Amino acid sequence: MRHKILVTMLTLALALVGAGWAMAATGGPDAYGYTWDDSEPYVWNDISGTGTLVTGGDEVVQSVTLGFNFVFYGKLYTSVSIASNGHLSFNGTTSYTTSCDWSAPAITQFAGKWNDLVTASLGAIYYKIAGTAPDRKLTVQYHNVPLYGADTDLTTFQIVLFEGSNDIVMYFADPLATAAEAIGIDGGSVYLQYACATGAGAANTAVRFTHPTGIFVVSPATESKGGEIGATVTHTVSILNLTGAKATFDITKAGETWTTTVPASLEVNDGELGTFDVTVEIPGTANYGDDDTVTVSVTYDSVTHDSVLTTMAACDIIYDDGTAEGQLGCSKKGPCYMGTVFTSDGPATITSVKVLMTSESTAAPFRVCFYAATVAGGPTGAPLGCFGPFTSNNLDDWYTAVLSTPQSVNGDFAVILDQTSGFLSIGRDEGSDAGRAWVSTDDGSSFDPIASIGYPSNFMIRASTCEIVDDDDDDDDDNDDNDTGTDDDTGDDDTGDDDTGDDDTGTDDDASDDDAADDDAADDDNGGDDDDDDDSGCGC
């Protein structure tokens, strides 16, 4: 249930503004503890000449790395997305459907002056990170940005995130004249609205949203990891201390069956981030597919926050939690390559790749290619090996692409899905370990993190070292040959159907590499063509 926050405390103070008198007010707290205060001094530090330009357009969302930890509604962030519609997004979304009723808005997890704005031909958005630790700040400036369909109605304002205090300040230079603007912050289940009206955020005023003090933040809230039978899996939990003093946090665990070890306590300085490991031993008697969940509780001053950790007996390398909060796909305007950077604990042999295909997918032929890679830099060079083509009809379900010959890896490597026609749509997990998903919208020679085009998340792709058991009685099968042309039966999918790996035309592997095919490159919509695609190829 969302908590509709009205102004529960109204403190009136007289402030001299120009030749007249204006009233300053405060509002909140909301259920989380945020308050607002519009007696904040108006200090305009223009960054239009020194900031970095954000990609222009309509419905644009661009991710920016903060370079510092920022807490928003109890969750720790190291990046944020800048949306063309006048707000910052903490889940990479935006919408032109502005509403003053935030009990069920079109978007959540945002902060700003939300409206249907556009920077396709007029106006601009800039950002700048300034200061030194522990007092850095991100300033985002919307500069003469017009209302969609009203090029003469312009607005200029700033949103500033402050390291340490985790406060958010909005400076209003010039409001819109013809449309209501929804100003405030939204955390999903709770929100705090400052104003929603035409002319809201009067010229030369400011409002500060103050983050509550005396708290601490535990991350991740939930996490799933897999490991081999008999292996020890390590989960890392962080505590951000915002209590106002050095603190010792008590750590306990409950609910687990498998042997699990946690430290008894952790001391963290005020304002700093501390981490500890939770180790889980997968018993030798476990079967693949078994899992065990432990609730790790962190307590200080009678307040407890939990981290719920699930460990799976699986021979998959996994960075998703099993639930897709979104999707990203390729449709029909040229080659498109999407994938994940994995890290193996030493030498490993990958036998299959599992992909969560969403309902937006069509029966699109694709190859699975392996690249050298680093987590920070993504895939590099030419493919180390490619397999396929495969064709998935498993919509909203996991598809297993079995490799014709195992692929040897060691340390960091990338698994890239090379799709040349149709519409291949892959589920996205917006949970932990974001930063491993990459996309290329050219010829696959260079890759960008999907966070850079507004989708900070992981693709739901898993690399498996499981032993493949082939129950197909056929002696020969061309469905899943790698680039060497080797024929064998290991290319069958889990159903054993020989035709599953074939593309629609029955062409061989090389014939499926058609650079002339049409593809929207990185659409996240329902698979239709979208003229609002930005330069990255993302259909937003």
Coordinates of C-alpha atoms in Angstrom, one line a residue:
M1 CA 0.0 0.0 0.0
R2 CA 1.4 3.4 -0.9
H3 CA 1.3 6.0 1.8
K4 CA -0.1 9.3 0.6
I5 CA 1.7 12.0 2.4
L6 CA 0.0 15.2 3.1
V7 CA 1.8 18.1 4.8
T8 CA 1.6 16.9 8.4
M9 CA 3.5 19.8 9.8
L10 CA 3.2 23.4 8.4
T11 CA 5.6 25.9 9.9
L12 CA 5.1 29.4 8.7
A13 CA 8.0 31.8 8.6
L14 CA 8.2 35.2 7.0
A15 CA 10.9 35.7 4.5
L16 CA 11.7 39.0 2.6
V17 CA 11.7 38.4 -1.1
G18 CA 12.4 41.4 -3.3
A19 CA 9.9 44.1 -2.3
G20 CA 7.3 41.7 -0.9
W21 CA 6.8 39.1 1.8
A22 CA 6.6 35.3 1.0
M23 CA 5.9 32.4 3.3
A24 CA 8.3 29.5 3.7
A25 CA 7.0 26.1 4.6
T26 CA 8.1 22.6 5.6
G27 CA 6.5 19.3 4.9
G28 CA 6.6 15.6 6.0
P29 CA 8.0 13.4 7.3
D30 CA 6.8 10.6 5.1
A31 CA 6.8 7.0 6.2
Y32 CA 10.5 6.7 5.4
G33 CA 11.5 9.9 7.2
Y34 CA 12.1 12.4 4.4
T35 CA 11.0 16.0 5.0
W36 CA 11.0 19.1 2.7
D37 CA 11.8 22.7 3.4
D38 CA 11.4 25.5 0.9
S39 CA 13.2 28.1 2.9
E40 CA 16.4 26.7 1.3
P41 CA 18.5 29.6 -0.1
Y42 CA 18.3 30.0 -3.8
V43 CA 21.9 29.7 -5.0
W44 CA 22.2 29.2 -8.8
N45 CA 25.5 27.8 -10.0
D46 CA 25.0 27.6 -13.8
I47 CA 26.7 24.6 -15.4
S48 CA 25.5 25.0 -19.0
G49 CA 29.0 26.0 -20.0
T50 CA 30.9 23.5 -17.9
G51 CA 28.7 20.4 -17.6
T52 CA 28.4 17.3 -19.7
L53 CA 25.6 17.4 -22.3
V54 CA 23.0 14.7 -21.9
T55 CA 21.7 13.0 -25.1
G56 CA 18.8 15.0 -26.5
G57 CA 15.4 13.7 -27.5
D58 CA 12.0 12.6 -26.2
E59 CA 11.6 10.0 -23.5
V60 CA 15.3 9.8 -23.1
V61 CA 16.9 8.2 -20.0
Q62 CA 20.7 8.3 -19.6
S63 CA 22.6 6.6 -16.8
V64 CA 25.4 8.5 -15.0
T65 CA 27.9 7.0 -12.6
L66 CA 28.0 9.1 -9.4
G67 CA 31.4 8.2 -8.1
F68 CA 30.1 8.2 -4.6
N69 CA 27.5 6.3 -2.6
F70 CA 24.0 7.8 -2.5
V71 CA 21.1 6.5 -0.4
F72 CA 17.5 7.0 -1.7
Y73 CA 14.6 5.5 0.2
G74 CA 16.9 3.0 2.0
K75 CA 18.7 1.7 -1.0
L76 CA 22.3 2.3 -1.9
Y77 CA 23.1 3.6 -5.4
T78 CA 26.3 4.4 -7.2
S79 CA 24.6 5.6 -10.4
V80 CA 21.4 7.4 -11.4
S81 CA 19.6 8.0 -14.6
I82 CA 18.7 11.4 -16.0
A83 CA 15.3 11.5 -17.7
S84 CA 14.3 14.1 -20.3
N85 CA 10.9 14.4 -18.5
G86 CA 12.4 16.6 -15.7
H87 CA 13.4 14.0 -13.1
L88 CA 16.2 11.7 -12.0
S89 CA 15.3 8.0 -12.0
F90 CA 16.6 5.3 -9.7
N91 CA 15.2 2.4 -11.8
G92 CA 16.0 3.7 -15.3
T93 CA 12.4 4.5 -16.3
T94 CA 10.4 7.6 -17.4
S95 CA 7.0 8.5 -18.7
Y96 CA 5.3 11.5 -20.3
T97 CA 2.1 10.6 -18.5
T98 CA 2.5 13.1 -15.6
S99 CA 0.1 12.8 -12.7
C100 CA -0.5 14.8 -9.6
D101 CA -1.9 11.6 -8.0
W102 CA 1.1 9.6 -6.9
S103 CA -0.8 6.7 -5.3
A104 CA -0.4 4.8 -8.6
P105 CA 1.8 6.9 -10.9
A106 CA 3.2 5.8 -14.3
I107 CA 6.7 5.7 -12.8
T108 CA 8.3 5.2 -9.4
Q109 CA 11.7 5.6 -7.8
F110 CA 12.3 9.2 -9.0
A111 CA 13.1 12.7 -7.8
G112 CA 12.5 16.0 -9.6
K113 CA 10.0 18.3 -11.4
W114 CA 8.2 15.7 -13.5
N115 CA 6.5 16.8 -16.8
D116 CA 6.4 15.9 -20.5
L117 CA 9.5 17.7 -21.6
V118 CA 11.6 17.2 -24.7
T119 CA 15.1 18.2 -25.8
A120 CA 15.0 17.0 -29.4
S121 CA 15.5 20.4 -31.0
L122 CA 15.3 23.0 -28.2
G123 CA 16.8 23.2 -24.8
A124 CA 19.4 21.0 -23.2
I125 CA 20.2 19.0 -20.1
Y126 CA 23.7 19.1 -18.5
Y127 CA 25.2 17.3 -15.5
K128 CA 28.3 17.9 -13.4
I129 CA 29.9 16.0 -10.5
A130 CA 32.0 18.3 -8.3
G131 CA 33.7 18.4 -5.0
T132 CA 35.9 16.0 -3.1
A133 CA 35.0 13.1 -0.8
P134 CA 33.1 13.1 1.4
D135 CA 31.4 16.2 0.1
R136 CA 30.8 15.5 -3.6
K137 CA 27.6 16.4 -5.4
L138 CA 25.8 15.7 -8.7
T139 CA 24.1 18.7 -10.3
V140 CA 21.7 18.1 -13.2
Q141 CA 20.5 21.3 -15.0
Y142 CA 17.5 21.4 -17.3
H143 CA 18.2 24.5 -19.4
N144 CA 15.4 26.2 -21.4
V145 CA 13.7 22.9 -21.9
P146 CA 10.3 23.1 -23.7
L147 CA 7.1 21.4 -22.8
Y148 CA 6.3 18.8 -25.5
G149 CA 4.2 20.4 -28.2
A150 CA 4.7 23.9 -26.8
D151 CA 8.1 25.2 -27.9
T152 CA 7.6 28.7 -26.4
D153 CA 6.9 27.3 -22.9
L154 CA 10.4 26.7 -21.4
T155 CA 11.6 25.8 -18.0
T156 CA 15.0 26.0 -16.3
F157 CA 15.9 24.2 -13.0
Q158 CA 18.4 22.1 -11.2
I159 CA 18.4 18.9 -9.2
V160 CA 21.3 18.3 -6.9
L161 CA 22.3 15.1 -5.0
F162 CA 24.6 15.6 -2.0
E163 CA 27.1 12.9 -0.8
G164 CA 27.1 12.2 2.9
S165 CA 23.8 13.9 3.8
N166 CA 22.0 12.1 1.0
D167 CA 19.8 15.2 0.7
I168 CA 18.2 16.4 -2.6
V169 CA 17.9 20.1 -3.4
M170 CA 15.9 21.5 -6.3
Y171 CA 16.6 25.0 -7.6
F172 CA 13.9 26.6 -9.7
A173 CA 14.9 29.4 -12.1
D174 CA 11.9 29.5 -14.4
P175 CA 8.7 27.3 -14.2
L176 CA 6.4 26.3 -17.0
A177 CA 3.5 28.7 -17.7
T178 CA 0.9 26.3 -19.2
A179 CA 1.2 22.9 -17.5
A180 CA 1.1 21.5 -14.0
E181 CA 4.5 20.3 -12.7
A182 CA 4.7 17.4 -10.2
I183 CA 7.6 18.2 -7.8
G184 CA 8.8 15.7 -5.2
I185 CA 10.4 12.3 -4.5
D186 CA 9.0 8.8 -4.9
G187 CA 10.3 5.6 -3.4
G188 CA 7.8 3.1 -4.8
S189 CA 5.8 2.3 -1.7
V190 CA 6.1 5.8 -0.1
Y191 CA 6.5 9.3 -1.5
L192 CA 6.7 12.9 -0.6
Q193 CA 5.2 15.5 -2.9
Y194 CA 6.1 19.2 -2.6
A195 CA 3.7 20.6 -5.1
C196 CA 1.8 19.8 -8.3
A197 CA 0.3 22.8 -10.0
T198 CA 0.9 25.2 -12.9
G199 CA 3.7 27.5 -12.0
A200 CA 4.9 25.2 -9.2
G201 CA 8.5 25.8 -8.3
A202 CA 8.3 29.6 -8.5
A203 CA 11.2 31.5 -10.1
N204 CA 14.3 32.0 -7.8
T205 CA 13.2 29.6 -5.1
A206 CA 14.5 26.2 -3.9
V207 CA 13.3 23.2 -1.8
R208 CA 15.5 20.7 0.1
F209 CA 14.4 17.1 0.7
T210 CA 16.3 16.1 3.8
H211 CA 17.2 12.5 4.2
P212 CA 16.6 11.1 7.7
T213 CA 19.5 10.7 10.1
G214 CA 20.2 8.1 12.7
I215 CA 19.7 5.2 10.3
F216 CA 21.8 2.5 8.5
V217 CA 21.3 0.8 5.2
V218 CA 21.9 -2.9 4.5
S219 CA 22.4 -4.2 0.9
P220 CA 21.4 -6.3 -0.9
A221 CA 17.9 -6.7 0.3
T222 CA 17.7 -10.0 -1.6
E223 CA 20.3 -12.0 -3.6
S224 CA 20.5 -15.4 -5.3
K225 CA 23.8 -17.2 -6.2
G226 CA 24.6 -20.6 -7.5
G227 CA 27.4 -23.0 -7.0
E228 CA 28.6 -26.5 -7.7
I229 CA 27.5 -29.3 -5.3
G230 CA 30.1 -29.5 -2.5
A231 CA 31.3 -25.9 -3.2
T232 CA 31.2 -22.9 -0.8
V233 CA 29.4 -19.9 -2.1
T234 CA 30.1 -16.4 -0.7
H235 CA 27.6 -13.6 -0.5
T236 CA 28.8 -10.1 0.4
V237 CA 26.6 -7.8 2.5
S238 CA 27.3 -4.1 3.1
I239 CA 26.3 -1.8 5.9
L240 CA 26.2 2.0 5.3
N241 CA 26.4 3.7 8.7
L242 CA 24.4 6.9 8.8
T243 CA 23.7 6.8 12.6
G244 CA 25.8 9.8 13.4
A245 CA 28.6 7.9 15.3
K246 CA 30.8 4.9 15.0
A247 CA 28.6 1.8 15.6
T248 CA 28.9 -1.9 16.2
F249 CA 26.2 -3.8 14.3
D250 CA 25.1 -7.2 15.6
I251 CA 24.7 -9.9 12.9
T252 CA 22.6 -13.0 13.2
K253 CA 21.2 -15.6 10.8
A254 CA 18.0 -17.7 10.7
G255 CA 16.1 -20.1 8.5
E256 CA 19.0 -21.9 6.8
T257 CA 19.5 -25.7 6.5
W258 CA 22.9 -25.7 4.8
T259 CA 26.0 -24.8 6.9
T260 CA 26.2 -21.0 6.9
T261 CA 28.7 -18.7 8.5
V262 CA 28.3 -15.1 9.4
P263 CA 30.4 -12.8 11.7
A264 CA 28.9 -11.9 15.1
S265 CA 29.3 -8.2 14.6
L266 CA 30.9 -5.5 12.4
E267 CA 32.1 -2.1 13.5
V268 CA 31.6 0.7 10.9
N269 CA 32.7 4.4 11.2
D270 CA 29.9 7.0 10.7
G271 CA 29.3 7.8 7.1
E272 CA 31.3 4.8 5.9
L273 CA 30.5 1.6 4.1
G274 CA 31.4 -1.7 5.8
T275 CA 31.1 -5.2 4.3
F276 CA 31.1 -8.8 5.6
D277 CA 30.9 -12.2 3.9
V278 CA 28.2 -14.8 4.4
T279 CA 29.5 -18.2 3.3
V280 CA 27.2 -21.1 2.5
E281 CA 28.4 -24.7 2.0
I282 CA 26.4 -26.6 -0.6
P283 CA 26.3 -30.2 0.8
G284 CA 27.6 -33.1 -1.3
T285 CA 24.3 -34.8 -0.9
A286 CA 22.4 -31.9 -2.6
N287 CA 20.9 -32.4 -6.1
Y288 CA 21.1 -29.8 -8.9
G289 CA 18.2 -27.4 -8.5
D290 CA 18.1 -27.6 -4.7
D291 CA 18.4 -24.3 -2.9
D292 CA 18.6 -22.9 0.6
T293 CA 17.7 -19.5 2.0
V294 CA 19.1 -17.7 5.0
T295 CA 17.9 -14.4 6.5
V296 CA 20.8 -12.4 7.7
S297 CA 19.7 -9.8 10.3
V298 CA 21.8 -6.7 11.1
T299 CA 20.8 -4.9 14.3
Y300 CA 21.7 -1.6 15.9
D301 CA 20.0 0.3 18.7
S302 CA 16.9 -2.1 18.5
V303 CA 16.5 -1.5 14.7
T304 CA 17.0 -4.5 12.4
H305 CA 17.4 -4.7 8.6
D306 CA 17.4 -8.0 6.8
S307 CA 19.3 -9.4 3.8
V308 CA 17.6 -12.5 2.4
L309 CA 20.2 -14.7 0.6
T310 CA 19.4 -17.7 -1.5
T311 CA 22.0 -20.2 -2.6
M312 CA 21.3 -22.7 -5.3
A313 CA 23.0 -26.0 -6.1
A314 CA 23.6 -25.2 -9.7
C315 CA 26.5 -25.4 -12.1
D316 CA 25.4 -22.1 -13.6
I317 CA 27.2 -18.8 -13.2
I318 CA 24.4 -16.5 -12.2
Y319 CA 24.1 -12.8 -11.6
D320 CA 20.3 -12.5 -11.7
D321 CA 17.7 -13.2 -9.0
G322 CA 15.4 -15.1 -11.3
T323 CA 12.8 -12.3 -11.7
A324 CA 12.7 -10.0 -14.8
E325 CA 11.7 -6.5 -14.0
G326 CA 12.1 -5.4 -17.6
Q327 CA 13.4 -6.5 -21.0
L328 CA 15.6 -5.3 -23.8
G329 CA 15.6 -6.6 -27.3
C330 CA 16.7 -6.4 -30.9
S331 CA 14.1 -6.0 -33.7
K332 CA 14.8 -5.3 -37.4
K333 CA 17.3 -2.7 -38.4
G334 CA 20.7 -4.3 -38.6
P335 CA 23.0 -6.4 -36.5
C336 CA 22.7 -6.4 -32.8
Y337 CA 24.7 -8.1 -30.1
M338 CA 23.6 -8.4 -26.4
G339 CA 25.3 -10.3 -23.6
T340 CA 26.8 -10.6 -20.1
V341 CA 30.4 -10.6 -18.8
F342 CA 30.9 -13.6 -16.5
T343 CA 33.7 -14.4 -14.1
S344 CA 34.7 -18.0 -13.5
D345 CA 36.7 -19.1 -10.4
G346 CA 39.6 -20.4 -12.4
P347 CA 39.5 -22.6 -15.5
A348 CA 36.0 -23.8 -16.4
T349 CA 34.2 -25.5 -19.3
I350 CA 30.9 -24.0 -20.5
T351 CA 28.5 -26.5 -21.9
S352 CA 25.3 -24.5 -22.4
V353 CA 23.9 -21.0 -22.1
K354 CA 20.5 -20.3 -20.6
V355 CA 18.5 -17.2 -21.6
L356 CA 15.2 -15.9 -20.2
M357 CA 13.2 -15.0 -23.4
T358 CA 10.3 -12.6 -22.8
S359 CA 7.0 -12.6 -24.5
E360 CA 8.1 -9.8 -26.8
S361 CA 10.4 -12.2 -28.6
T362 CA 9.7 -13.7 -32.0
A363 CA 11.3 -16.9 -33.3
A364 CA 14.5 -15.1 -34.0
P365 CA 17.6 -17.1 -35.1
F366 CA 20.7 -16.2 -33.0
R367 CA 24.2 -17.4 -32.3
V368 CA 26.0 -17.7 -28.9
C369 CA 29.5 -16.2 -29.1
F370 CA 32.3 -16.1 -26.5
Y371 CA 34.6 -13.1 -26.2
A372 CA 37.5 -12.1 -24.0
A373 CA 36.3 -9.5 -21.6
T374 CA 36.7 -7.6 -18.4
V375 CA 33.9 -6.6 -16.0
A376 CA 34.9 -2.9 -16.3
G377 CA 35.6 -2.8 -20.1
G378 CA 33.2 -5.4 -21.5
P379 CA 33.9 -7.7 -24.5
T380 CA 37.0 -7.1 -26.6
G381 CA 38.4 -8.4 -29.8
A382 CA 37.0 -11.0 -32.2
P383 CA 34.8 -13.9 -30.9
L384 CA 36.7 -16.8 -29.3
G385 CA 34.1 -19.2 -30.6
C386 CA 30.4 -19.1 -31.9
F387 CA 27.7 -21.7 -31.7
G388 CA 24.3 -21.9 -33.5
P389 CA 22.1 -20.8 -34.9
F390 CA 19.5 -21.4 -32.2
T391 CA 15.8 -20.4 -32.4
S392 CA 13.8 -20.0 -29.2
N393 CA 10.0 -20.3 -29.0
N394 CA 10.1 -20.4 -25.2
L395 CA 8.4 -17.0 -24.5
D396 CA 8.5 -15.8 -20.9
D397 CA 10.6 -18.9 -20.1
W398 CA 14.2 -20.0 -19.9
Y399 CA 15.8 -21.3 -23.1
T400 CA 18.8 -23.6 -23.0
A401 CA 21.3 -23.3 -25.9
V402 CA 23.4 -26.4 -25.7
L403 CA 26.9 -25.9 -27.2
S404 CA 28.1 -28.5 -29.8
T405 CA 31.5 -28.5 -28.1
P406 CA 32.3 -27.2 -24.7
Q407 CA 33.9 -23.7 -24.5
S408 CA 36.9 -23.4 -22.2
V409 CA 37.1 -20.1 -20.1
N410 CA 39.2 -18.8 -17.3
G411 CA 38.4 -15.7 -15.3
D412 CA 36.4 -12.9 -17.0
F413 CA 34.7 -13.8 -20.3
A414 CA 31.6 -12.6 -22.2
V415 CA 28.7 -14.5 -23.6
I416 CA 27.1 -12.5 -26.5
L417 CA 23.9 -13.4 -28.3
D418 CA 24.4 -12.5 -32.0
Q419 CA 20.9 -11.9 -33.5
T420 CA 20.5 -11.1 -37.1
S421 CA 16.7 -11.1 -37.8
G422 CA 13.4 -11.2 -36.0
F423 CA 13.1 -9.9 -32.5
L424 CA 15.1 -11.3 -29.7
S425 CA 14.0 -9.9 -26.3
I426 CA 15.9 -10.8 -23.1
G427 CA 14.7 -10.4 -19.6
R428 CA 16.5 -7.8 -17.4
D429 CA 17.1 -8.1 -13.6
E430 CA 17.3 -4.7 -12.0
G431 CA 18.7 -6.1 -8.8
S432 CA 22.3 -6.6 -7.6
D433 CA 25.6 -6.8 -9.6
A434 CA 24.4 -4.4 -12.3
G435 CA 27.2 -3.4 -14.7
R436 CA 27.8 -6.8 -16.4
A437 CA 25.4 -6.3 -19.3
W438 CA 26.7 -5.0 -22.6
V439 CA 25.2 -4.3 -26.1
S440 CA 26.7 -3.5 -29.5
T441 CA 24.6 -1.8 -32.2
D442 CA 27.2 -1.7 -34.9
D443 CA 29.2 -4.8 -36.1
G444 CA 30.0 -6.2 -32.7
S445 CA 33.5 -4.6 -32.7
S446 CA 32.7 -2.3 -29.8
F447 CA 30.3 -2.6 -26.9
D448 CA 28.6 -0.3 -24.4
P449 CA 27.1 -1.1 -21.0
I450 CA 23.3 -1.1 -21.2
A451 CA 23.4 1.3 -18.2
S452 CA 24.8 3.9 -20.5
I453 CA 21.6 3.9 -22.6
G454 CA 19.4 4.1 -19.5
Y455 CA 19.0 0.5 -18.3
P456 CA 21.1 -0.2 -15.3
S457 CA 20.5 -3.9 -14.9
N458 CA 21.7 -7.4 -15.8
F459 CA 20.6 -9.5 -18.7
M460 CA 19.1 -12.8 -17.5
I461 CA 21.7 -14.9 -19.2
R462 CA 23.5 -17.8 -17.4
A463 CA 26.6 -19.7 -18.3
S464 CA 26.4 -23.4 -17.3
T465 CA 29.1 -25.9 -16.6
C466 CA 26.6 -28.7 -16.1
E467 CA 27.3 -32.0 -17.7
I468 CA 25.0 -32.4 -20.7
V469 CA 23.0 -35.7 -20.9
D470 CA 21.8 -36.3 -24.5
D471 CA 18.8 -38.6 -24.6
D472 CA 18.3 -38.2 -28.4
D473 CA 18.7 -41.5 -30.3
D474 CA 19.7 -39.8 -33.6
D475 CA 23.3 -40.4 -34.6
D476 CA 23.9 -37.1 -36.4
D477 CA 22.6 -33.6 -36.0
D478 CA 23.6 -30.4 -37.8
N479 CA 21.4 -28.1 -35.7
D480 CA 24.1 -26.7 -33.4
D481 CA 27.4 -26.7 -35.3
N482 CA 30.0 -24.3 -34.2
D483 CA 32.1 -22.3 -36.7
T484 CA 34.3 -25.3 -37.4
G485 CA 31.3 -27.2 -38.8
T486 CA 31.6 -30.1 -36.4
D487 CA 28.6 -32.4 -36.3
D488 CA 27.4 -34.0 -33.1
D489 CA 24.4 -34.7 -31.0
T490 CA 25.2 -32.4 -28.2
G491 CA 23.6 -29.5 -29.9
D492 CA 20.1 -30.7 -29.1
D493 CA 18.0 -28.5 -26.8
D494 CA 16.5 -30.0 -23.6
T495 CA 13.5 -31.5 -25.5
G496 CA 15.8 -33.4 -27.8
D497 CA 14.0 -32.0 -30.9
D498 CA 16.4 -31.9 -33.8
D499 CA 14.6 -29.0 -35.5
T500 CA 14.9 -26.7 -32.5
G501 CA 18.3 -25.3 -33.3
D502 CA 17.5 -24.6 -37.0
D503 CA 16.8 -21.2 -38.3
D504 CA 13.5 -20.5 -40.1
T505 CA 15.0 -21.0 -43.6
G506 CA 17.1 -24.0 -42.8
T507 CA 20.2 -22.1 -43.8
D508 CA 23.6 -22.9 -42.2
D509 CA 25.5 -20.9 -39.6
D510 CA 27.3 -18.6 -42.1
A511 CA 24.2 -17.8 -44.0
S512 CA 22.5 -16.5 -40.9
D513 CA 25.1 -13.7 -40.5
D514 CA 23.3 -11.2 -42.7
D515 CA 24.6 -7.7 -42.1
A516 CA 21.9 -6.3 -44.3
A517 CA 19.1 -7.6 -42.1
D518 CA 16.8 -4.9 -40.5
D519 CA 17.0 -4.5 -36.8
D520 CA 16.0 -1.8 -34.2
A521 CA 19.2 -2.7 -32.4
A522 CA 18.2 -2.2 -28.7
D523 CA 14.5 -1.7 -28.4
D524 CA 12.9 -2.2 -25.0
D525 CA 9.3 -1.9 -26.3
N526 CA 6.9 -4.5 -27.6
G527 CA 8.9 -5.3 -30.6
G528 CA 7.3 -2.8 -32.9
D529 CA 9.3 -0.1 -34.8
D530 CA 9.7 3.1 -32.9
D531 CA 10.7 6.3 -34.5
D532 CA 11.7 7.8 -31.2
D533 CA 14.9 5.6 -31.0
D534 CA 17.9 7.5 -29.7
D535 CA 21.3 7.4 -31.3
S536 CA 22.3 4.3 -29.4
G537 CA 19.6 2.3 -31.2
C538 CA 17.5 2.1 -28.0
G539 CA 13.8 2.3 -28.7
C540 CA 12.7 4.3 -25.7

